[in-house]
Protein backbone atom coordinates (compact mmCIF):
# COMPACT_ATOMS: atom_id res chain seq x y z
CA UNK A 1 0.00 0.00 0.00
CA UNK A 2 1.38 3.39 -1.02
CA UNK A 3 1.56 6.17 1.53
CA UNK A 4 0.49 9.23 -0.48
CA UNK A 5 0.80 12.58 1.23
CA UNK A 6 -2.17 14.82 0.55
CA UNK A 7 -1.42 18.40 -0.51
CA UNK A 8 -2.84 21.09 1.75
CA UNK A 9 -3.85 24.33 0.08
CA UNK A 10 -3.62 27.28 2.43
CA UNK A 11 -5.49 30.51 1.76
CA UNK A 12 -4.10 33.79 3.07
CA UNK A 13 -6.58 36.65 2.77
CA UNK A 14 -5.26 40.22 2.41
CA UNK A 15 -6.70 41.11 5.84
CA UNK A 16 -4.82 38.29 7.55
CA UNK A 17 -1.69 38.83 5.43
CA UNK A 18 -1.38 42.37 6.86
CA UNK A 19 -0.65 40.75 10.24
CA UNK A 20 -0.44 42.27 13.71
CA UNK A 21 2.71 43.59 15.34
CA UNK A 22 3.48 42.09 18.74
CA UNK A 23 6.33 42.83 21.14
CA UNK A 24 4.92 40.84 24.05
CA UNK A 25 3.41 37.38 24.28
CA UNK A 26 1.62 35.93 27.29
CA UNK A 27 1.27 32.17 27.29
CA UNK A 28 -1.09 30.27 29.59
CA UNK A 29 -2.69 26.84 29.55
CA UNK A 30 -5.47 24.68 30.85
CA UNK A 31 -5.56 20.89 30.90
CA UNK A 32 -6.58 20.77 27.23
CA UNK A 33 -5.37 23.95 25.54
CA UNK A 34 -2.55 26.46 25.32
CA UNK A 35 -3.47 30.15 24.97
CA UNK A 36 -1.04 32.47 23.22
CA UNK A 37 -1.95 36.15 23.57
CA UNK A 38 0.03 38.48 21.32
CA UNK A 39 0.17 42.07 22.58
CA UNK A 40 1.60 45.35 21.31
CA UNK A 41 2.94 47.45 24.16
CA UNK A 42 3.76 51.13 23.54
CA UNK A 43 6.17 53.13 25.72
CA UNK A 44 4.61 55.18 28.52
CA UNK A 45 1.19 53.61 27.98
CA UNK A 46 -0.36 52.08 31.11
CA UNK A 47 -2.54 49.66 29.15
CA UNK A 48 -2.10 47.35 26.15
CA UNK A 49 -4.63 45.37 24.14
CA UNK A 50 -4.32 41.79 23.00
CA UNK A 51 -3.89 41.96 19.22
CA UNK A 52 -4.49 38.28 18.61
CA UNK A 53 -5.20 35.13 20.63
CA UNK A 54 -4.25 31.69 19.37
CA UNK A 55 -5.64 28.61 21.12
CA UNK A 56 -4.10 25.22 20.39
CA UNK A 57 -3.82 21.70 21.73
CA UNK A 58 -0.80 20.75 23.86
CA UNK A 59 0.47 18.57 20.99
CA UNK A 60 0.28 21.44 18.52
CA UNK A 61 1.91 23.80 21.03
CA UNK A 62 4.85 21.38 21.27
CA UNK A 63 4.99 21.15 17.46
CA UNK A 64 5.13 24.97 17.39
CA UNK A 65 8.01 24.91 19.89
CA UNK A 66 10.01 22.57 17.66
CA UNK A 67 9.17 24.56 14.51
CA UNK A 68 10.29 27.81 16.19
CA UNK A 69 13.50 26.16 17.41
CA UNK A 70 14.24 24.91 13.89
CA UNK A 71 13.47 28.27 12.26
CA UNK A 72 15.53 30.22 14.81
CA UNK A 73 18.50 27.91 14.17
CA UNK A 74 18.15 28.49 10.40
CA UNK A 75 17.80 32.26 10.92
CA UNK A 76 20.90 32.38 13.12
CA UNK A 77 22.80 30.27 10.60
CA UNK A 78 22.10 32.93 7.96
CA UNK A 79 22.06 36.21 9.92
CA UNK A 80 24.00 35.46 13.09
CA UNK A 81 23.03 34.85 16.70
CA UNK A 82 19.98 36.61 18.08
CA UNK A 83 21.00 38.34 21.30
CA UNK A 84 18.54 38.84 24.12
CA UNK A 85 17.99 42.43 25.13
CA UNK A 86 16.59 42.74 28.62
CA UNK A 87 14.52 45.83 29.42
CA UNK A 88 16.42 48.57 31.25
CA UNK A 89 13.68 48.68 33.90
CA UNK A 90 12.06 45.23 34.17
CA UNK A 91 9.93 46.25 37.19
CA UNK A 92 6.34 46.74 35.87
CA UNK A 93 5.35 48.80 38.92
CA UNK A 94 7.94 51.39 37.83
CA UNK A 95 6.95 51.48 34.16
CA UNK A 96 8.86 48.47 32.87
CA UNK A 97 7.37 45.83 30.59
CA UNK A 98 7.06 42.38 32.19
CA UNK A 99 8.75 39.62 30.22
CA UNK A 100 6.65 36.42 30.26
CA UNK A 101 9.65 34.44 29.07
CA UNK A 102 11.62 35.20 32.24
CA UNK A 103 11.53 32.73 35.11
CA UNK A 104 9.12 33.77 37.83
CA UNK A 105 6.85 35.87 35.58
CA UNK A 106 3.33 36.25 37.00
CA UNK A 107 0.51 37.34 34.69
PDB file of C-alpha atoms in Angstrom:
ATOM      1  CA  UNK A   1       0.000   0.000   0.000  1.00  0.00           C
ATOM      2  CA  UNK A   2       1.383   3.391  -1.017  1.00  0.00           C
ATOM      3  CA  UNK A   3       1.561   6.172   1.530  1.00  0.00           C
ATOM      4  CA  UNK A   4       0.492   9.231  -0.475  1.00  0.00           C
ATOM      5  CA  UNK A   5       0.802  12.578   1.232  1.00  0.00           C
ATOM      6  CA  UNK A   6      -2.173  14.815   0.550  1.00  0.00           C
ATOM      7  CA  UNK A   7      -1.422  18.402  -0.511  1.00  0.00           C
ATOM      8  CA  UNK A   8      -2.844  21.086   1.753  1.00  0.00           C
ATOM      9  CA  UNK A   9      -3.854  24.332   0.077  1.00  0.00           C
ATOM     10  CA  UNK A  10      -3.616  27.281   2.428  1.00  0.00           C
ATOM     11  CA  UNK A  11      -5.492  30.514   1.763  1.00  0.00           C
ATOM     12  CA  UNK A  12      -4.102  33.789   3.068  1.00  0.00           C
ATOM     13  CA  UNK A  13      -6.575  36.647   2.766  1.00  0.00           C
ATOM     14  CA  UNK A  14      -5.255  40.219   2.413  1.00  0.00           C
ATOM     15  CA  UNK A  15      -6.696  41.111   5.842  1.00  0.00           C
ATOM     16  CA  UNK A  16      -4.824  38.292   7.555  1.00  0.00           C
ATOM     17  CA  UNK A  17      -1.689  38.830   5.435  1.00  0.00           C
ATOM     18  CA  UNK A  18      -1.376  42.365   6.859  1.00  0.00           C
ATOM     19  CA  UNK A  19      -0.647  40.755  10.238  1.00  0.00           C
ATOM     20  CA  UNK A  20      -0.443  42.274  13.712  1.00  0.00           C
ATOM     21  CA  UNK A  21       2.711  43.594  15.342  1.00  0.00           C
ATOM     22  CA  UNK A  22       3.481  42.092  18.738  1.00  0.00           C
ATOM     23  CA  UNK A  23       6.328  42.834  21.140  1.00  0.00           C
ATOM     24  CA  UNK A  24       4.917  40.844  24.055  1.00  0.00           C
ATOM     25  CA  UNK A  25       3.414  37.376  24.284  1.00  0.00           C
ATOM     26  CA  UNK A  26       1.622  35.933  27.285  1.00  0.00           C
ATOM     27  CA  UNK A  27       1.266  32.169  27.295  1.00  0.00           C
ATOM     28  CA  UNK A  28      -1.087  30.270  29.586  1.00  0.00           C
ATOM     29  CA  UNK A  29      -2.688  26.838  29.546  1.00  0.00           C
ATOM     30  CA  UNK A  30      -5.473  24.677  30.850  1.00  0.00           C
ATOM     31  CA  UNK A  31      -5.562  20.893  30.900  1.00  0.00           C
ATOM     32  CA  UNK A  32      -6.585  20.772  27.234  1.00  0.00           C
ATOM     33  CA  UNK A  33      -5.372  23.953  25.535  1.00  0.00           C
ATOM     34  CA  UNK A  34      -2.549  26.460  25.318  1.00  0.00           C
ATOM     35  CA  UNK A  35      -3.471  30.150  24.965  1.00  0.00           C
ATOM     36  CA  UNK A  36      -1.041  32.472  23.219  1.00  0.00           C
ATOM     37  CA  UNK A  37      -1.954  36.149  23.573  1.00  0.00           C
ATOM     38  CA  UNK A  38       0.033  38.485  21.324  1.00  0.00           C
ATOM     39  CA  UNK A  39       0.172  42.067  22.578  1.00  0.00           C
ATOM     40  CA  UNK A  40       1.605  45.350  21.305  1.00  0.00           C
ATOM     41  CA  UNK A  41       2.941  47.455  24.165  1.00  0.00           C
ATOM     42  CA  UNK A  42       3.762  51.130  23.544  1.00  0.00           C
ATOM     43  CA  UNK A  43       6.170  53.127  25.718  1.00  0.00           C
ATOM     44  CA  UNK A  44       4.611  55.178  28.523  1.00  0.00           C
ATOM     45  CA  UNK A  45       1.191  53.612  27.983  1.00  0.00           C
ATOM     46  CA  UNK A  46      -0.364  52.082  31.109  1.00  0.00           C
ATOM     47  CA  UNK A  47      -2.540  49.657  29.146  1.00  0.00           C
ATOM     48  CA  UNK A  48      -2.103  47.355  26.151  1.00  0.00           C
ATOM     49  CA  UNK A  49      -4.631  45.373  24.139  1.00  0.00           C
ATOM     50  CA  UNK A  50      -4.321  41.795  23.003  1.00  0.00           C
ATOM     51  CA  UNK A  51      -3.888  41.959  19.220  1.00  0.00           C
ATOM     52  CA  UNK A  52      -4.490  38.284  18.608  1.00  0.00           C
ATOM     53  CA  UNK A  53      -5.198  35.131  20.629  1.00  0.00           C
ATOM     54  CA  UNK A  54      -4.254  31.691  19.366  1.00  0.00           C
ATOM     55  CA  UNK A  55      -5.643  28.608  21.115  1.00  0.00           C
ATOM     56  CA  UNK A  56      -4.100  25.221  20.394  1.00  0.00           C
ATOM     57  CA  UNK A  57      -3.819  21.698  21.725  1.00  0.00           C
ATOM     58  CA  UNK A  58      -0.800  20.753  23.862  1.00  0.00           C
ATOM     59  CA  UNK A  59       0.472  18.567  20.995  1.00  0.00           C
ATOM     60  CA  UNK A  60       0.281  21.440  18.520  1.00  0.00           C
ATOM     61  CA  UNK A  61       1.914  23.799  21.029  1.00  0.00           C
ATOM     62  CA  UNK A  62       4.849  21.381  21.265  1.00  0.00           C
ATOM     63  CA  UNK A  63       4.994  21.148  17.456  1.00  0.00           C
ATOM     64  CA  UNK A  64       5.126  24.972  17.387  1.00  0.00           C
ATOM     65  CA  UNK A  65       8.010  24.908  19.892  1.00  0.00           C
ATOM     66  CA  UNK A  66      10.011  22.566  17.658  1.00  0.00           C
ATOM     67  CA  UNK A  67       9.171  24.562  14.514  1.00  0.00           C
ATOM     68  CA  UNK A  68      10.288  27.808  16.194  1.00  0.00           C
ATOM     69  CA  UNK A  69      13.500  26.163  17.408  1.00  0.00           C
ATOM     70  CA  UNK A  70      14.239  24.909  13.886  1.00  0.00           C
ATOM     71  CA  UNK A  71      13.470  28.267  12.260  1.00  0.00           C
ATOM     72  CA  UNK A  72      15.530  30.217  14.809  1.00  0.00           C
ATOM     73  CA  UNK A  73      18.503  27.906  14.166  1.00  0.00           C
ATOM     74  CA  UNK A  74      18.145  28.490  10.404  1.00  0.00           C
ATOM     75  CA  UNK A  75      17.796  32.257  10.920  1.00  0.00           C
ATOM     76  CA  UNK A  76      20.901  32.384  13.120  1.00  0.00           C
ATOM     77  CA  UNK A  77      22.802  30.274  10.596  1.00  0.00           C
ATOM     78  CA  UNK A  78      22.101  32.925   7.962  1.00  0.00           C
ATOM     79  CA  UNK A  79      22.058  36.206   9.918  1.00  0.00           C
ATOM     80  CA  UNK A  80      23.998  35.464  13.095  1.00  0.00           C
ATOM     81  CA  UNK A  81      23.029  34.853  16.695  1.00  0.00           C
ATOM     82  CA  UNK A  82      19.975  36.606  18.076  1.00  0.00           C
ATOM     83  CA  UNK A  83      20.999  38.337  21.296  1.00  0.00           C
ATOM     84  CA  UNK A  84      18.544  38.843  24.121  1.00  0.00           C
ATOM     85  CA  UNK A  85      17.991  42.431  25.129  1.00  0.00           C
ATOM     86  CA  UNK A  86      16.587  42.742  28.623  1.00  0.00           C
ATOM     87  CA  UNK A  87      14.517  45.828  29.420  1.00  0.00           C
ATOM     88  CA  UNK A  88      16.424  48.572  31.249  1.00  0.00           C
ATOM     89  CA  UNK A  89      13.681  48.681  33.897  1.00  0.00           C
ATOM     90  CA  UNK A  90      12.056  45.230  34.171  1.00  0.00           C
ATOM     91  CA  UNK A  91       9.931  46.250  37.190  1.00  0.00           C
ATOM     92  CA  UNK A  92       6.342  46.743  35.874  1.00  0.00           C
ATOM     93  CA  UNK A  93       5.351  48.804  38.922  1.00  0.00           C
ATOM     94  CA  UNK A  94       7.940  51.386  37.833  1.00  0.00           C
ATOM     95  CA  UNK A  95       6.946  51.485  34.158  1.00  0.00           C
ATOM     96  CA  UNK A  96       8.863  48.474  32.868  1.00  0.00           C
ATOM     97  CA  UNK A  97       7.366  45.835  30.594  1.00  0.00           C
ATOM     98  CA  UNK A  98       7.063  42.382  32.192  1.00  0.00           C
ATOM     99  CA  UNK A  99       8.750  39.619  30.220  1.00  0.00           C
ATOM    100  CA  UNK A 100       6.647  36.418  30.263  1.00  0.00           C
ATOM    101  CA  UNK A 101       9.653  34.439  29.072  1.00  0.00           C
ATOM    102  CA  UNK A 102      11.619  35.201  32.237  1.00  0.00           C
ATOM    103  CA  UNK A 103      11.533  32.728  35.107  1.00  0.00           C
ATOM    104  CA  UNK A 104       9.124  33.766  37.835  1.00  0.00           C
ATOM    105  CA  UNK A 105       6.854  35.872  35.583  1.00  0.00           C
ATOM    106  CA  UNK A 106       3.334  36.247  36.999  1.00  0.00           C
ATOM    107  CA  UNK A 107       0.510  37.343  34.689  1.00  0.00           C
TER     108      UNK A 107
END
